[in-house]
mmCIF file of C-alpha atoms in Angstrom:
data_model
loop_
_atom_site.group_PDB
_atom_site.id
_atom_site.type_symbol
_atom_site.label_atom_id
_atom_site.label_comp_id
_atom_site.label_asym_id
_atom_site.label_seq_id
_atom_site.Cartn_x
_atom_site.Cartn_y
_atom_site.Cartn_z
ATOM 1 C CA UNK A 1 142.020 -131.338 -94.187
ATOM 2 C CA UNK A 2 143.253 -133.571 -91.582
ATOM 3 C CA UNK A 3 142.561 -133.328 -88.119
ATOM 4 C CA UNK A 4 143.547 -130.921 -85.446
ATOM 5 C CA UNK A 5 143.034 -131.116 -81.875
ATOM 6 C CA UNK A 6 142.893 -127.932 -79.803
ATOM 7 C CA UNK A 7 141.044 -127.151 -76.849
ATOM 8 C CA UNK A 8 138.507 -124.583 -76.659
ATOM 9 C CA UNK A 9 134.629 -124.824 -75.194
ATOM 10 C CA UNK A 10 131.523 -124.991 -76.450
ATOM 11 C CA UNK A 11 128.176 -124.747 -74.165
ATOM 12 C CA UNK A 12 124.816 -126.520 -74.683
ATOM 13 C CA UNK A 13 123.962 -127.918 -77.785
ATOM 14 C CA UNK A 14 120.504 -129.917 -77.870
ATOM 15 C CA UNK A 15 120.819 -132.792 -80.413
ATOM 16 C CA UNK A 16 118.271 -133.169 -82.553
ATOM 17 C CA UNK A 17 117.320 -135.926 -85.331
ATOM 18 C CA UNK A 18 118.823 -133.014 -88.048
ATOM 19 C CA UNK A 19 121.625 -130.611 -87.689
ATOM 20 C CA UNK A 20 119.697 -127.764 -88.240
ATOM 21 C CA UNK A 21 121.131 -123.812 -87.522
ATOM 22 C CA UNK A 22 120.287 -122.336 -84.134
ATOM 23 C CA UNK A 23 121.072 -119.022 -83.494
ATOM 24 C CA UNK A 24 123.290 -117.832 -80.745
ATOM 25 C CA UNK A 25 124.336 -114.368 -79.072
ATOM 26 C CA UNK A 26 123.358 -111.228 -81.286
ATOM 27 C CA UNK A 27 126.866 -110.552 -81.589
ATOM 28 C CA UNK A 28 127.638 -113.591 -82.964
ATOM 29 C CA UNK A 29 124.400 -113.281 -85.591
ATOM 30 C CA UNK A 30 125.371 -110.058 -86.755
ATOM 31 C CA UNK A 31 128.848 -111.611 -87.374
ATOM 32 C CA UNK A 32 126.974 -114.094 -89.627
ATOM 33 C CA UNK A 33 128.498 -117.320 -87.134
ATOM 34 C CA UNK A 34 125.850 -119.389 -85.556
ATOM 35 C CA UNK A 35 125.857 -123.129 -84.048
ATOM 36 C CA UNK A 36 124.376 -125.595 -85.748
ATOM 37 C CA UNK A 37 122.914 -128.555 -83.881
ATOM 38 C CA UNK A 38 124.203 -132.209 -85.237
ATOM 39 C CA UNK A 39 122.143 -135.158 -85.427
ATOM 40 C CA UNK A 40 121.599 -136.761 -82.804
ATOM 41 C CA UNK A 41 123.049 -140.090 -83.893
ATOM 42 C CA UNK A 42 126.346 -138.346 -83.568
ATOM 43 C CA UNK A 43 126.210 -138.222 -79.856
ATOM 44 C CA UNK A 44 129.757 -138.450 -78.457
ATOM 45 C CA UNK A 45 131.228 -138.252 -81.824
ATOM 46 C CA UNK A 46 134.448 -136.436 -82.960
ATOM 47 C CA UNK A 47 134.729 -134.529 -86.224
ATOM 48 C CA UNK A 48 137.715 -134.198 -88.029
ATOM 49 C CA UNK A 49 138.073 -133.902 -91.705
ATOM 50 C CA UNK A 50 135.238 -131.844 -93.904
ATOM 51 C CA UNK A 51 134.934 -131.084 -97.636
ATOM 52 C CA UNK A 52 132.127 -128.838 -99.379
ATOM 53 C CA UNK A 53 131.323 -129.608 -102.852
ATOM 54 C CA UNK A 54 128.576 -127.052 -103.504
ATOM 55 C CA UNK A 55 126.250 -124.983 -100.828
ATOM 56 C CA UNK A 56 123.945 -127.861 -101.151
ATOM 57 C CA UNK A 57 126.612 -130.927 -100.464
ATOM 58 C CA UNK A 58 129.222 -130.949 -97.919
ATOM 59 C CA UNK A 59 130.509 -133.525 -96.119
ATOM 60 C CA UNK A 60 132.360 -134.187 -92.725
ATOM 61 C CA UNK A 61 133.654 -137.221 -90.891
ATOM 62 C CA UNK A 62 134.998 -138.346 -87.719
ATOM 63 C CA UNK A 63 135.239 -141.380 -85.497
ATOM 64 C CA UNK A 64 132.315 -142.668 -83.171
ATOM 65 C CA UNK A 65 131.955 -142.382 -79.393
ATOM 66 C CA UNK A 66 131.792 -146.016 -79.005
ATOM 67 C CA UNK A 67 134.808 -148.086 -80.427
ATOM 68 C CA UNK A 68 132.416 -150.513 -81.737
ATOM 69 C CA UNK A 69 130.422 -148.322 -83.708
ATOM 70 C CA UNK A 70 131.080 -147.666 -87.490
ATOM 71 C CA UNK A 71 132.605 -144.056 -88.173
ATOM 72 C CA UNK A 72 130.981 -140.997 -88.852
ATOM 73 C CA UNK A 73 129.641 -139.291 -92.031
ATOM 74 C CA UNK A 74 128.014 -136.372 -92.027
ATOM 75 C CA UNK A 75 126.175 -134.700 -95.365
ATOM 76 C CA UNK A 76 124.722 -131.349 -95.374
ATOM 77 C CA UNK A 77 122.073 -130.945 -98.208
ATOM 78 C CA UNK A 78 121.377 -127.155 -98.059
ATOM 79 C CA UNK A 79 118.993 -127.273 -95.122
ATOM 80 C CA UNK A 80 120.234 -129.818 -92.416
ATOM 81 C CA UNK A 81 123.092 -131.981 -91.561
ATOM 82 C CA UNK A 82 121.987 -136.049 -91.334
ATOM 83 C CA UNK A 83 124.326 -139.033 -90.576
ATOM 84 C CA UNK A 84 124.847 -141.302 -93.446
ATOM 85 C CA UNK A 85 125.757 -145.083 -92.270
ATOM 86 C CA UNK A 86 128.995 -146.135 -93.020
ATOM 87 C CA UNK A 87 130.216 -149.961 -93.081
ATOM 88 C CA UNK A 88 133.870 -151.191 -91.704
ATOM 89 C CA UNK A 89 135.641 -154.311 -93.533
ATOM 90 C CA UNK A 90 134.000 -157.636 -92.563
ATOM 91 C CA UNK A 91 135.500 -159.690 -89.563
ATOM 92 C CA UNK A 92 137.373 -156.041 -88.644
ATOM 93 C CA UNK A 93 137.881 -155.420 -84.887
ATOM 94 C CA UNK A 94 136.452 -152.320 -83.806
ATOM 95 C CA UNK A 95 137.870 -148.493 -83.309
ATOM 96 C CA UNK A 96 137.726 -147.549 -86.718
ATOM 97 C CA UNK A 97 138.226 -143.826 -87.743
ATOM 98 C CA UNK A 98 138.261 -141.399 -90.527
ATOM 99 C CA UNK A 99 140.136 -138.637 -90.816
ATOM 100 C CA UNK A 100 139.742 -137.090 -94.095
ATOM 101 C CA UNK A 101 136.862 -136.778 -96.918
ATOM 102 C CA UNK A 102 136.923 -135.106 -100.170
ATOM 103 C CA UNK A 103 134.431 -135.350 -103.506
ATOM 104 C CA UNK A 104 134.688 -134.591 -107.113
ATOM 105 C CA UNK A 105 130.604 -135.019 -107.567
ATOM 106 C CA UNK A 106 127.597 -135.933 -106.018
ATOM 107 C CA UNK A 107 128.363 -139.350 -107.015
ATOM 108 C CA UNK A 108 132.044 -139.414 -106.309
ATOM 109 C CA UNK A 109 133.784 -139.107 -102.725
ATOM 110 C CA UNK A 110 136.305 -140.986 -101.022
ATOM 111 C CA UNK A 111 136.769 -140.752 -96.816
ATOM 112 C CA UNK A 112 139.758 -142.163 -95.475
ATOM 113 C CA UNK A 113 141.464 -143.213 -92.179
ATOM 114 C CA UNK A 114 142.111 -146.236 -90.019
ATOM 115 C CA UNK A 115 141.737 -148.986 -87.475
ATOM 116 C CA UNK A 116 143.563 -149.046 -84.485
ATOM 117 C CA UNK A 117 144.352 -151.766 -82.016
ATOM 118 C CA UNK A 118 146.897 -151.081 -79.459
ATOM 119 C CA UNK A 119 149.899 -150.162 -81.455
ATOM 120 C CA UNK A 120 148.746 -151.372 -84.673
ATOM 121 C CA UNK A 121 147.119 -149.008 -87.338
ATOM 122 C CA UNK A 122 145.331 -150.157 -90.368
ATOM 123 C CA UNK A 123 144.267 -148.381 -93.432
ATOM 124 C CA UNK A 124 140.841 -147.895 -94.109
ATOM 125 C CA UNK A 125 139.393 -146.611 -97.660
ATOM 126 C CA UNK A 126 135.449 -146.071 -97.951
ATOM 127 C CA UNK A 127 133.780 -144.764 -101.312
ATOM 128 C CA UNK A 128 130.639 -142.649 -101.931
ATOM 129 C CA UNK A 129 128.610 -143.751 -105.228
ATOM 130 C CA UNK A 130 125.821 -141.175 -104.699
ATOM 131 C CA UNK A 131 123.760 -143.791 -102.912
ATOM 132 C CA UNK A 132 125.898 -145.425 -100.258
ATOM 133 C CA UNK A 133 129.341 -145.748 -98.902
ATOM 134 C CA UNK A 134 131.262 -148.856 -99.675
ATOM 135 C CA UNK A 135 134.554 -150.374 -98.099
ATOM 136 C CA UNK A 136 137.375 -150.632 -101.122
ATOM 137 C CA UNK A 137 140.274 -152.552 -100.249
ATOM 138 C CA UNK A 138 143.806 -150.959 -100.853
ATOM 139 C CA UNK A 139 147.477 -151.010 -99.656
ATOM 140 C CA UNK A 140 148.214 -150.844 -95.645
ATOM 141 C CA UNK A 141 149.975 -147.826 -95.410
ATOM 142 C CA UNK A 142 149.136 -147.479 -91.661
ATOM 143 C CA UNK A 143 146.725 -143.955 -90.839
ATOM 144 C CA UNK A 144 145.626 -142.485 -93.934
ATOM 145 C CA UNK A 145 145.733 -138.978 -93.167
ATOM 146 C CA UNK A 146 144.100 -137.176 -96.046
ATOM 147 C CA UNK A 147 142.645 -137.486 -99.382
ATOM 148 C CA UNK A 148 141.891 -135.520 -102.696
ATOM 149 C CA UNK A 149 139.604 -136.500 -105.337
ATOM 150 C CA UNK A 150 139.643 -134.866 -108.669
ATOM 151 C CA UNK A 151 137.458 -137.637 -110.764
ATOM 152 C CA UNK A 152 136.453 -141.098 -110.627
ATOM 153 C CA UNK A 153 139.707 -142.326 -111.687
ATOM 154 C CA UNK A 154 142.076 -139.525 -109.982
ATOM 155 C CA UNK A 155 142.237 -139.620 -106.526
ATOM 156 C CA UNK A 156 145.003 -139.342 -103.604
ATOM 157 C CA UNK A 157 145.573 -140.485 -100.442
ATOM 158 C CA UNK A 158 147.956 -139.537 -97.833
ATOM 159 C CA UNK A 159 149.929 -141.449 -95.099
ATOM 160 C CA UNK A 160 152.723 -140.973 -92.463
ATOM 161 C CA UNK A 161 155.337 -142.397 -94.803
ATOM 162 C CA UNK A 162 153.582 -142.945 -98.191
ATOM 163 C CA UNK A 163 151.437 -141.496 -100.840
ATOM 164 C CA UNK A 164 148.891 -143.569 -102.895
ATOM 165 C CA UNK A 165 146.447 -143.265 -106.316
ATOM 166 C CA UNK A 166 143.606 -144.154 -106.996
ATOM 167 C CA UNK A 167 143.153 -145.247 -111.309
ATOM 168 C CA UNK A 168 139.540 -145.923 -111.182
ATOM 169 C CA UNK A 169 139.862 -149.771 -110.580
ATOM 170 C CA UNK A 170 142.805 -149.944 -107.409
ATOM 171 C CA UNK A 171 144.755 -147.859 -105.028
ATOM 172 C CA UNK A 172 148.631 -148.555 -105.037
ATOM 173 C CA UNK A 173 151.827 -146.812 -103.432
ATOM 174 C CA UNK A 174 153.182 -144.292 -105.878
ATOM 175 C CA UNK A 175 157.012 -144.194 -105.670
ATOM 176 C CA UNK A 176 158.831 -141.262 -104.948
ATOM 177 C CA UNK A 177 155.769 -138.860 -103.944
ATOM 178 C CA UNK A 178 155.861 -136.825 -100.568
ATOM 179 C CA UNK A 179 153.371 -137.689 -97.833
ATOM 180 C CA UNK A 180 151.822 -134.914 -96.070
ATOM 181 C CA UNK A 181 149.668 -134.809 -93.121
ATOM 182 C CA UNK A 182 147.454 -132.248 -94.566
ATOM 183 C CA UNK A 183 146.535 -131.020 -98.218
ATOM 184 C CA UNK A 184 144.802 -128.859 -100.778
ATOM 185 C CA UNK A 185 144.976 -128.443 -104.133
ATOM 186 C CA UNK A 186 143.852 -126.461 -106.887
ATOM 187 C CA UNK A 187 143.824 -129.019 -109.087
ATOM 188 C CA UNK A 188 145.510 -132.614 -109.890
ATOM 189 C CA UNK A 189 148.411 -130.561 -111.446
ATOM 190 C CA UNK A 190 148.778 -128.123 -108.243
ATOM 191 C CA UNK A 191 148.701 -130.456 -105.047
ATOM 192 C CA UNK A 192 149.933 -128.857 -101.732
ATOM 193 C CA UNK A 193 150.825 -130.576 -98.128
ATOM 194 C CA UNK A 194 151.932 -130.149 -95.059
ATOM 195 C CA UNK A 195 155.062 -132.269 -94.503
ATOM 196 C CA UNK A 196 157.077 -132.564 -91.166
ATOM 197 C CA UNK A 197 157.094 -129.232 -89.279
ATOM 198 C CA UNK A 198 158.495 -126.570 -91.160
ATOM 199 C CA UNK A 199 158.196 -127.937 -94.643
ATOM 200 C CA UNK A 200 155.589 -127.656 -97.268
ATOM 201 C CA UNK A 201 155.100 -130.464 -100.653
ATOM 202 C CA UNK A 202 153.729 -129.570 -104.020
ATOM 203 C CA UNK A 203 153.124 -132.005 -107.290
ATOM 204 C CA UNK A 204 152.844 -130.000 -110.729
ATOM 205 C CA UNK A 205 151.349 -133.283 -112.190
ATOM 206 C CA UNK A 206 154.722 -134.573 -112.914
ATOM 207 C CA UNK A 207 157.265 -134.251 -110.031
ATOM 208 C CA UNK A 208 157.217 -133.421 -106.414
ATOM 209 C CA UNK A 209 159.400 -130.567 -104.498
ATOM 210 C CA UNK A 210 159.432 -129.317 -101.176
ATOM 211 C CA UNK A 211 160.357 -126.473 -99.363
ATOM 212 C CA UNK A 212 161.769 -125.914 -96.325
ATOM 213 C CA UNK A 213 159.932 -122.355 -94.586
ATOM 214 C CA UNK A 214 161.361 -119.926 -92.405
ATOM 215 C CA UNK A 215 160.610 -120.499 -88.702
ATOM 216 C CA UNK A 216 162.364 -120.447 -85.350
ATOM 217 C CA UNK A 217 162.885 -123.920 -83.293
ATOM 218 C CA UNK A 218 158.716 -125.290 -82.747
ATOM 219 C CA UNK A 219 157.435 -124.247 -85.891
ATOM 220 C CA UNK A 220 155.056 -126.909 -87.036
ATOM 221 C CA UNK A 221 152.634 -125.939 -89.853
ATOM 222 C CA UNK A 222 149.299 -127.635 -89.561
ATOM 223 C CA UNK A 223 146.928 -126.368 -92.167
ATOM 224 C CA UNK A 224 147.248 -125.449 -96.039
ATOM 225 C CA UNK A 225 144.880 -123.855 -98.680
ATOM 226 C CA UNK A 226 145.668 -123.649 -102.235
ATOM 227 C CA UNK A 227 143.836 -121.480 -104.166
ATOM 228 C CA UNK A 228 146.123 -121.283 -107.243
ATOM 229 C CA UNK A 229 149.898 -121.383 -108.194
ATOM 230 C CA UNK A 230 150.326 -118.190 -107.190
ATOM 231 C CA UNK A 231 148.146 -118.113 -104.104
ATOM 232 C CA UNK A 232 148.848 -121.217 -101.358
ATOM 233 C CA UNK A 233 148.679 -120.151 -97.611
ATOM 234 C CA UNK A 234 149.793 -122.430 -94.575
ATOM 235 C CA UNK A 235 149.473 -122.086 -90.917
ATOM 236 C CA UNK A 236 150.605 -123.294 -87.905
ATOM 237 C CA UNK A 237 152.564 -122.074 -84.844
ATOM 238 C CA UNK A 238 156.511 -121.054 -84.592
ATOM 239 C CA UNK A 239 156.119 -122.485 -80.781
ATOM 240 C CA UNK A 240 154.748 -119.425 -78.861
ATOM 241 C CA UNK A 241 151.753 -118.067 -81.401
ATOM 242 C CA UNK A 242 150.594 -118.171 -84.757
ATOM 243 C CA UNK A 243 152.727 -118.415 -87.839
ATOM 244 C CA UNK A 244 150.745 -117.658 -91.141
ATOM 245 C CA UNK A 245 153.069 -117.823 -94.426
ATOM 246 C CA UNK A 246 151.924 -117.188 -98.452
ATOM 247 C CA UNK A 247 152.880 -118.195 -101.524
ATOM 248 C CA UNK A 248 153.083 -115.664 -104.844
ATOM 249 C CA UNK A 249 154.170 -118.243 -107.010
ATOM 250 C CA UNK A 250 157.550 -116.947 -106.595
ATOM 251 C CA UNK A 251 158.726 -116.752 -102.525
ATOM 252 C CA UNK A 252 157.198 -117.587 -99.430
ATOM 253 C CA UNK A 253 156.367 -114.643 -97.368
ATOM 254 C CA UNK A 254 155.256 -114.568 -93.741
ATOM 255 C CA UNK A 255 151.998 -112.931 -93.085
ATOM 256 C CA UNK A 256 150.407 -110.975 -90.102
ATOM 257 C CA UNK A 257 147.897 -112.365 -87.949
ATOM 258 C CA UNK A 258 145.083 -110.706 -85.465
ATOM 259 C CA UNK A 259 146.554 -109.606 -82.519
ATOM 260 C CA UNK A 260 143.903 -111.596 -80.681
ATOM 261 C CA UNK A 261 145.657 -114.975 -82.551
ATOM 262 C CA UNK A 262 148.875 -113.979 -80.176
ATOM 263 C CA UNK A 263 148.622 -116.620 -77.967
ATOM 264 C CA UNK A 264 147.881 -119.789 -80.290
ATOM 265 C CA UNK A 265 148.509 -121.388 -83.682
ATOM 266 C CA UNK A 266 146.383 -120.968 -86.879
ATOM 267 C CA UNK A 267 144.849 -124.209 -86.228
ATOM 268 C CA UNK A 268 142.349 -124.512 -89.691
ATOM 269 C CA UNK A 269 141.858 -122.364 -92.526
ATOM 270 C CA UNK A 270 139.613 -122.374 -95.870
ATOM 271 C CA UNK A 271 138.886 -119.767 -98.387
ATOM 272 C CA UNK A 272 136.671 -118.854 -101.304
ATOM 273 C CA UNK A 273 139.011 -116.829 -102.525
ATOM 274 C CA UNK A 274 141.956 -114.657 -102.419
ATOM 275 C CA UNK A 275 139.608 -112.221 -101.001
ATOM 276 C CA UNK A 276 137.717 -113.910 -98.690
ATOM 277 C CA UNK A 277 140.265 -116.019 -96.341
ATOM 278 C CA UNK A 278 139.193 -117.307 -93.079
ATOM 279 C CA UNK A 279 141.515 -118.647 -90.154
ATOM 280 C CA UNK A 280 140.796 -120.489 -87.180
ATOM 281 C CA UNK A 281 142.270 -120.573 -83.380
ATOM 282 C CA UNK A 282 141.377 -120.678 -79.911
ATOM 283 C CA UNK A 283 142.515 -118.019 -77.148
ATOM 284 C CA UNK A 284 145.638 -118.777 -75.100
ATOM 285 C CA UNK A 285 144.793 -117.812 -71.805
ATOM 286 C CA UNK A 286 141.279 -118.398 -72.828
ATOM 287 C CA UNK A 287 139.264 -115.480 -72.754
ATOM 288 C CA UNK A 288 137.403 -116.060 -75.977
ATOM 289 C CA UNK A 289 136.682 -119.821 -76.740
ATOM 290 C CA UNK A 290 136.909 -119.811 -81.070
ATOM 291 C CA UNK A 291 138.913 -117.190 -83.086
ATOM 292 C CA UNK A 292 137.524 -116.188 -86.121
ATOM 293 C CA UNK A 293 139.394 -113.908 -88.723
ATOM 294 C CA UNK A 294 138.773 -113.167 -92.289
ATOM 295 C CA UNK A 295 141.236 -112.022 -94.931
ATOM 296 C CA UNK A 296 139.469 -109.606 -97.598
ATOM 297 C CA UNK A 297 142.867 -109.609 -99.732
ATOM 298 C CA UNK A 298 144.351 -106.348 -97.667
ATOM 299 C CA UNK A 299 143.507 -106.821 -93.805
ATOM 300 C CA UNK A 300 141.923 -108.899 -91.476
ATOM 301 C CA UNK A 301 138.634 -108.535 -89.655
ATOM 302 C CA UNK A 302 137.656 -110.795 -86.749
ATOM 303 C CA UNK A 303 134.195 -112.048 -85.557
ATOM 304 C CA UNK A 304 132.827 -112.509 -82.517
ATOM 305 C CA UNK A 305 132.652 -116.122 -81.235
ATOM 306 C CA UNK A 306 128.989 -117.353 -81.002
ATOM 307 C CA UNK A 307 130.521 -119.782 -78.311
ATOM 308 C CA UNK A 308 131.173 -118.603 -74.383
ATOM 309 C CA UNK A 309 134.406 -117.971 -73.584
ATOM 310 C CA UNK A 310 134.402 -120.408 -70.518
ATOM 311 C CA UNK A 311 133.825 -123.283 -73.326
ATOM 312 C CA UNK A 312 136.644 -126.025 -74.066
ATOM 313 C CA UNK A 313 136.576 -127.577 -77.432
ATOM 314 C CA UNK A 314 138.737 -129.124 -80.323
ATOM 315 C CA UNK A 315 139.113 -127.385 -83.754
ATOM 316 C CA UNK A 316 138.662 -130.461 -86.261
ATOM 317 C CA UNK A 317 138.664 -128.930 -89.833
ATOM 318 C CA UNK A 318 136.940 -126.389 -91.766
ATOM 319 C CA UNK A 319 135.533 -125.930 -95.501
ATOM 320 C CA UNK A 320 133.846 -123.684 -97.691
ATOM 321 C CA UNK A 321 131.228 -122.945 -100.555
ATOM 322 C CA UNK A 322 130.428 -120.404 -102.309
ATOM 323 C CA UNK A 323 127.561 -119.071 -99.657
ATOM 324 C CA UNK A 324 129.203 -120.882 -96.472
ATOM 325 C CA UNK A 325 131.699 -121.283 -94.266
ATOM 326 C CA UNK A 326 131.807 -124.357 -91.676
ATOM 327 C CA UNK A 327 134.138 -124.867 -89.259
ATOM 328 C CA UNK A 328 133.808 -128.561 -87.080
ATOM 329 C CA UNK A 329 135.373 -129.672 -84.108
ATOM 330 C CA UNK A 330 134.666 -131.640 -80.503
ATOM 331 C CA UNK A 331 133.423 -130.182 -77.183
ATOM 332 C CA UNK A 332 135.948 -131.528 -74.684
ATOM 333 C CA UNK A 333 133.482 -130.800 -71.807
ATOM 334 C CA UNK A 334 130.684 -132.730 -72.680
ATOM 335 C CA UNK A 335 132.430 -135.096 -75.556
ATOM 336 C CA UNK A 336 129.722 -133.768 -77.962
ATOM 337 C CA UNK A 337 130.293 -132.645 -82.013
ATOM 338 C CA UNK A 338 130.671 -129.163 -82.792
ATOM 339 C CA UNK A 339 129.635 -127.444 -85.981
ATOM 340 C CA UNK A 340 129.931 -123.594 -86.730
ATOM 341 C CA UNK A 341 128.202 -122.051 -89.934
ATOM 342 C CA UNK A 342 128.685 -118.623 -91.901
ATOM 343 C CA UNK A 343 126.529 -117.563 -94.453
#
């Protein structure tokens, strides 16, 4: 998923050498949501894209506190989050940021992003081989917003105006493909993306198509979750509140959201199954820092936030594995990264 910047607050996290789970209040502990201490080396970082390969292997990426530092990558090993070094192109100027990450195995992951210098934005491609991250050359298409990784010979990257494909040897621009700001896929022949506010793209393995969804002026979708060709969710805002739509394989339907979401949009989502979907937001006006809601296939259940209501944070992304749900963001008050965990 790509970065979504919205504010809410995070109350004091004490950084440690590794990211360890820290119980919050009794209410939040009962709901299963806890605050996780990020590694000390990520102080000041902004966490953006994330991907969970399994309960013992997940990634989150972002940008460093110092523009001259390397991009941020953290890995979850089933017990704690730890920082993993990332390189930048040789001789390049600073201010590199990773926006999105995806993995097909423990030895094959891609992270993409940008280097910005004033109004100039250069593409950044990095690959994980199971041991280390390395910079890979590719076409300069500006900011790379999202990435998908299906195998060592099949990965996709999405920019503002183009789509790129990795064939195991090189990245190349795909003619006729539709760009996306956020993506999700059930498989290599079922890719869904958010494209230009109220439009959703789909790739069926052969061709690309686009759906223009219903919504008033001001509609902007920001997150997408594809569980199957007949089970796709997109979330965002209608300009004044949340907008959530579901595709059943034939048509799109507007879905209800919890009443607590009435003042803000659906800023991130993730799902384990069609009866275990999570959506995330912030309250406007600010009476609860983070809004957490779960769909069980027929109705919504909200969870109390482990973060005090008088905090202010940006929601970055969400990811899930069989036994874990993760929510990542940035504390806008202290400038520190935020990690929430549900198990």
